[in-house]
Amino acid sequence: MTATRAIVRARSAWHGTRLAVLGPAGGPPVRRRALRALLLDLAAPLAAYYALRAAGAPDVVALALGAVPPAVSAVLTAVRERRAEPVALLVLAAVVLGLVATAITGDPRELLVRHAWLSLPFGLWLLVSLRAAQPFCFAATRMLLPHRAAVMDELWARDAAFRRAWRLITAVWGAAMLTDTALRVLMASTLPVPVVPALDTALTVTTVLALQVPTHLLLRRSGCWDLLFRPHAHRGADHGSRH
């Protein structure tokens, strides 16, 4: 499944990054968006925090300034596309709330935990979408792969195994996001502040890679992998509905 903007800006790192990065295939535009999201949402905040801290800035200042690149990215995306993405609004809300809470308490951990407040609503959203006509992961992948939309629609309409695969993928993602939330809260609450930003980024990368496994396996088990992600696969092959 092609992610991560949602993931896609699946925190910007969880939201879009995950939805732009996750997935078996994606064209150059998707890969460019994924690279931009990785740089702005993961690399830039991490580099800014450690550079500012090395220069003698307090943790609160370094973390606050490190939160600027993903926030600016979210604003620029909304301006460029002339619409406010729900994920972008969540990113901005998490940054603002983290800054306000830190200003009140003076505790940098309020900023460390902000990514958890992005994973939590995303995980809940994924699970709630299981009751919708189409689960979130299917709808997001269809949007990110317009050249496969017709094939996906046909398979969704006639193939029960294909529908089950996407519902299971969405359920796995939802559970993973809730687990991610718990781990981020635990790290931000218990570990030394300078250690958390690096571990936070490592957790993002680990989760993205780990989610590849069930996503790919479930799509392959559905028997639809080649039809979706192999450019030269024979789309007209008799795929037959499975119940």
Tab-separated table of C-alpha atoms in Angstrom:
chain	number	residue	atom	x	y	z
A	1	MET	CA	0.000	0.000	0.000
A	2	THR	CA	1.326	3.371	-0.833
A	3	ALA	CA	1.239	5.588	2.037
A	4	THR	CA	2.444	7.584	3.994
A	5	ARG	CA	0.648	11.063	3.423
A	6	ALA	CA	-2.304	10.411	5.516
A	7	ILE	CA	0.171	8.931	6.311
A	8	VAL	CA	0.393	10.223	4.218
A	9	ARG	CA	1.135	13.382	6.088
A	10	ALA	CA	0.090	9.877	7.612
A	11	ARG	CA	2.185	12.990	11.844
A	12	SER	CA	3.278	14.735	9.361
A	13	ALA	CA	5.566	11.951	10.133
A	14	TRP	CA	2.867	9.553	11.078
A	15	HIS	CA	0.048	10.685	8.835
A	16	GLY	CA	1.464	11.740	5.530
A	17	THR	CA	4.926	10.353	5.950
A	18	ARG	CA	3.568	6.957	6.709
A	19	LEU	CA	0.994	7.009	4.018
A	20	ALA	CA	3.454	8.319	1.492
A	21	VAL	CA	6.189	5.876	2.405
A	22	LEU	CA	4.276	2.752	3.238
A	23	GLY	CA	3.177	0.607	0.416
A	24	PRO	CA	4.433	-1.683	-2.268
A	25	ALA	CA	4.595	0.789	-5.103
A	26	GLY	CA	4.272	4.385	-6.052
A	27	GLY	CA	5.140	6.611	-8.946
A	28	PRO	CA	7.723	9.410	-8.956
A	29	PRO	CA	5.278	12.062	-7.624
A	30	VAL	CA	4.474	9.869	-4.626
A	31	ARG	CA	8.155	9.181	-4.001
A	32	ARG	CA	8.977	12.883	-4.199
A	33	ARG	CA	6.258	13.675	-1.678
A	34	ALA	CA	7.531	10.894	0.566
A	35	LEU	CA	11.096	12.218	0.404
A	36	ARG	CA	9.958	15.760	1.151
A	37	ALA	CA	7.875	14.521	4.075
A	38	LEU	CA	10.773	12.502	5.468
A	39	LEU	CA	13.116	15.488	5.281
A	40	LEU	CA	10.708	18.015	6.788
A	41	ASP	CA	8.902	15.792	9.251
A	42	LEU	CA	11.709	13.570	10.515
A	43	ALA	CA	15.188	14.739	9.568
A	44	ALA	CA	14.742	18.496	9.999
A	45	PRO	CA	13.261	18.462	13.537
A	46	LEU	CA	15.835	15.952	14.725
A	47	ALA	CA	18.782	17.849	13.231
A	48	ALA	CA	17.463	21.184	14.526
A	49	TYR	CA	17.030	19.894	18.074
A	50	TYR	CA	20.492	18.384	18.412
A	51	ALA	CA	22.215	21.291	16.625
A	52	LEU	CA	20.524	23.857	18.857
A	53	ARG	CA	21.195	21.812	21.976
A	54	ALA	CA	24.870	21.502	21.030
A	55	ALA	CA	24.938	25.283	20.651
A	56	GLY	CA	23.737	25.627	24.236
A	57	ALA	CA	20.007	26.193	23.735
A	58	PRO	CA	17.688	24.866	26.466
A	59	ASP	CA	15.697	21.755	25.648
A	60	VAL	CA	12.448	23.720	25.521
A	61	VAL	CA	13.822	26.151	22.932
A	62	ALA	CA	15.485	23.422	20.854
A	63	LEU	CA	12.333	21.295	20.794
A	64	ALA	CA	10.090	24.250	20.007
A	65	LEU	CA	12.230	25.379	17.070
A	66	GLY	CA	12.547	21.798	15.885
A	67	ALA	CA	8.761	21.664	15.598
A	68	VAL	CA	8.739	24.558	13.134
A	69	PRO	CA	9.645	22.672	9.876
A	70	PRO	CA	6.702	20.209	9.951
A	71	ALA	CA	4.328	23.005	10.979
A	72	VAL	CA	5.511	25.237	8.124
A	73	SER	CA	5.288	22.274	5.747
A	74	ALA	CA	1.677	21.677	6.771
A	75	VAL	CA	0.794	25.348	6.192
A	76	LEU	CA	2.532	25.458	2.806
A	77	THR	CA	0.752	22.276	1.717
A	78	ALA	CA	-2.615	23.779	2.655
A	79	VAL	CA	-1.784	26.996	0.769
A	80	ARG	CA	-0.500	25.159	-2.296
A	81	GLU	CA	-3.448	22.783	-2.508
A	82	ARG	CA	-5.938	25.487	-1.443
A	83	ARG	CA	-7.538	23.283	1.144
A	84	ALA	CA	-6.859	22.318	4.742
A	85	GLU	CA	-5.981	18.644	5.159
A	86	PRO	CA	-7.251	17.102	8.410
A	87	VAL	CA	-3.779	15.714	9.094
A	88	ALA	CA	-2.167	19.110	8.542
A	89	LEU	CA	-4.614	20.621	11.010
A	90	LEU	CA	-3.725	17.907	13.522
A	91	VAL	CA	-0.018	18.650	13.083
A	92	LEU	CA	-0.557	22.350	13.712
A	93	ALA	CA	-2.844	21.668	16.658
A	94	ALA	CA	-0.316	19.296	18.251
A	95	VAL	CA	2.491	21.832	17.854
A	96	VAL	CA	0.429	24.710	19.247
A	97	LEU	CA	-0.900	22.694	22.179
A	98	GLY	CA	2.588	21.424	22.957
A	99	LEU	CA	3.989	24.948	22.919
A	100	VAL	CA	1.177	26.286	25.106
A	101	ALA	CA	1.529	23.442	27.605
A	102	THR	CA	5.301	23.898	27.705
A	103	ALA	CA	4.940	27.645	28.207
A	104	ILE	CA	2.645	27.008	31.167
A	105	THR	CA	4.591	24.209	32.835
A	106	GLY	CA	8.110	24.892	31.586
A	107	ASP	CA	8.461	21.137	31.019
A	108	PRO	CA	9.969	20.104	27.638
A	109	ARG	CA	8.230	16.730	27.950
A	110	GLU	CA	5.007	18.425	26.865
A	111	LEU	CA	6.627	18.904	23.457
A	112	LEU	CA	8.140	15.432	23.427
A	113	VAL	CA	4.731	13.809	23.708
A	114	ARG	CA	3.102	15.814	20.892
A	115	HIS	CA	3.668	13.084	18.284
A	116	ALA	CA	1.586	10.691	20.362
A	117	TRP	CA	-1.384	13.029	19.996
A	118	LEU	CA	-1.076	12.589	16.243
A	119	SER	CA	-0.806	8.795	16.338
A	120	LEU	CA	-3.811	8.482	18.672
A	121	PRO	CA	-6.485	10.139	16.481
A	122	PHE	CA	-5.013	8.528	13.370
A	123	GLY	CA	-5.247	5.071	14.954
A	124	LEU	CA	-8.809	5.686	16.091
A	125	TRP	CA	-9.727	7.041	12.671
A	126	LEU	CA	-8.362	3.892	11.020
A	127	LEU	CA	-10.390	1.617	13.290
A	128	VAL	CA	-13.579	3.633	12.891
A	129	SER	CA	-13.182	3.491	9.102
A	130	LEU	CA	-13.622	-0.294	9.286
A	131	ARG	CA	-17.344	0.391	9.614
A	132	ALA	CA	-17.363	2.591	6.507
A	133	ALA	CA	-18.131	1.398	2.989
A	134	GLN	CA	-14.390	1.353	2.298
A	135	PRO	CA	-11.659	1.282	4.971
A	136	PHE	CA	-9.202	4.133	5.206
A	137	CYS	CA	-6.149	2.291	3.870
A	138	PHE	CA	-7.964	1.257	0.707
A	139	ALA	CA	-9.332	4.766	0.098
A	140	ALA	CA	-5.953	6.405	0.752
A	141	THR	CA	-4.089	4.015	-1.548
A	142	ARG	CA	-6.677	4.454	-4.280
A	143	MET	CA	-6.223	8.226	-4.080
A	144	LEU	CA	-2.418	7.963	-4.197
A	145	LEU	CA	-2.472	5.525	-7.130
A	146	PRO	CA	-4.950	7.075	-9.586
A	147	HIS	CA	-3.575	4.945	-12.418
A	148	ARG	CA	-4.746	1.861	-10.492
A	149	ALA	CA	-8.076	3.292	-9.296
A	150	ALA	CA	-10.177	1.506	-11.933
A	151	VAL	CA	-8.574	-1.856	-11.175
A	152	MET	CA	-8.989	-1.324	-7.438
A	153	ASP	CA	-12.649	-0.402	-7.866
A	154	GLU	CA	-13.290	-3.508	-9.975
A	155	LEU	CA	-11.569	-5.806	-7.516
A	156	TRP	CA	-13.346	-4.205	-4.565
A	157	ALA	CA	-16.724	-4.711	-6.220
A	158	ARG	CA	-16.293	-8.390	-7.075
A	159	ASP	CA	-13.579	-9.935	-4.906
A	160	ALA	CA	-14.362	-10.771	-1.281
A	161	ALA	CA	-10.751	-11.765	-0.533
A	162	PHE	CA	-9.547	-8.385	-1.762
A	163	ARG	CA	-12.019	-6.580	0.499
A	164	ARG	CA	-11.027	-8.714	3.500
A	165	ALA	CA	-7.346	-7.976	2.876
A	166	TRP	CA	-7.861	-4.199	2.980
A	167	ARG	CA	-10.007	-4.395	6.094
A	168	LEU	CA	-7.344	-6.485	7.835
A	169	ILE	CA	-4.604	-4.094	6.692
A	170	THR	CA	-6.547	-1.163	8.098
A	171	ALA	CA	-7.133	-2.998	11.387
A	172	VAL	CA	-3.417	-3.792	11.691
A	173	TRP	CA	-2.508	-0.175	11.010
A	174	GLY	CA	-5.024	1.057	13.573
A	175	ALA	CA	-3.670	-1.275	16.251
A	176	ALA	CA	-0.112	-0.263	15.378
A	177	MET	CA	-0.937	3.443	15.738
A	178	LEU	CA	-2.459	2.911	19.179
A	179	THR	CA	0.605	0.903	20.232
A	180	ASP	CA	2.765	3.697	18.843
A	181	THR	CA	0.860	6.212	20.974
A	182	ALA	CA	1.450	4.233	24.149
A	183	LEU	CA	5.178	3.823	23.429
A	184	ARG	CA	5.649	7.531	22.723
A	185	VAL	CA	3.900	8.550	25.928
A	186	LEU	CA	6.021	6.073	27.877
A	187	MET	CA	9.274	7.322	26.326
A	188	ALA	CA	8.407	10.993	26.818
A	189	SER	CA	7.424	10.398	30.430
A	190	THR	CA	10.277	8.229	31.638
A	191	LEU	CA	13.422	8.647	29.537
A	192	PRO	CA	15.998	11.479	29.658
A	193	VAL	CA	14.848	14.348	27.442
A	194	PRO	CA	17.899	14.355	25.104
A	195	VAL	CA	17.374	10.664	24.300
A	196	VAL	CA	13.716	10.879	23.286
A	197	PRO	CA	13.913	12.770	19.940
A	198	ALA	CA	16.275	10.172	18.465
A	199	LEU	CA	14.204	7.267	19.797
A	200	ASP	CA	11.035	8.948	18.573
A	201	THR	CA	12.417	9.089	15.041
A	202	ALA	CA	13.705	5.522	15.298
A	203	LEU	CA	10.236	4.376	16.371
A	204	THR	CA	8.698	6.043	13.333
A	205	VAL	CA	11.097	4.323	10.938
A	206	THR	CA	10.727	0.969	12.707
A	207	THR	CA	6.947	1.125	12.591
A	208	VAL	CA	6.936	2.075	8.924
A	209	LEU	CA	9.171	-0.863	8.056
A	210	ALA	CA	7.310	-3.283	10.330
A	211	LEU	CA	3.950	-2.383	8.789
A	212	GLN	CA	5.289	-3.277	5.368
A	213	VAL	CA	5.235	-6.952	6.288
A	214	PRO	CA	1.531	-7.517	7.052
A	215	THR	CA	0.518	-5.056	4.314
A	216	HIS	CA	2.427	-6.937	1.636
A	217	LEU	CA	1.537	-10.396	2.937
A	218	LEU	CA	-2.183	-9.683	3.124
A	219	LEU	CA	-2.264	-8.230	-0.391
A	220	ARG	CA	-0.343	-11.192	-1.766
A	221	ARG	CA	-2.647	-13.635	0.003
A	222	SER	CA	-5.612	-11.901	-1.592
A	223	GLY	CA	-4.180	-12.887	-4.990
A	224	CYS	CA	-4.391	-9.314	-6.295
A	225	TRP	CA	-0.803	-8.123	-5.923
A	226	ASP	CA	0.201	-8.565	-9.572
A	227	LEU	CA	-2.948	-6.889	-10.864
A	228	LEU	CA	-2.262	-3.825	-8.726
A	229	PHE	CA	1.489	-3.394	-8.630
A	230	ARG	CA	3.021	-5.187	-11.581
A	231	PRO	CA	2.844	-2.802	-14.581
A	232	HIS	CA	2.897	-5.635	-17.113
A	233	ALA	CA	0.500	-7.930	-15.296
A	234	HIS	CA	-2.451	-9.044	-17.359
A	235	ARG	CA	-5.289	-7.064	-15.828
A	236	GLY	CA	-7.901	-8.899	-17.786
A	237	ALA	CA	-6.993	-12.254	-16.315
A	238	ASP	CA	-9.866	-14.204	-14.856
A	239	HIS	CA	-9.508	-13.385	-11.215
A	240	GLY	CA	-12.803	-14.856	-10.042
A	241	SER	CA	-14.635	-13.800	-6.920
A	242	ARG	CA	-13.685	-15.613	-3.713
A	243	HIS	CA	-16.061	-15.893	-0.804
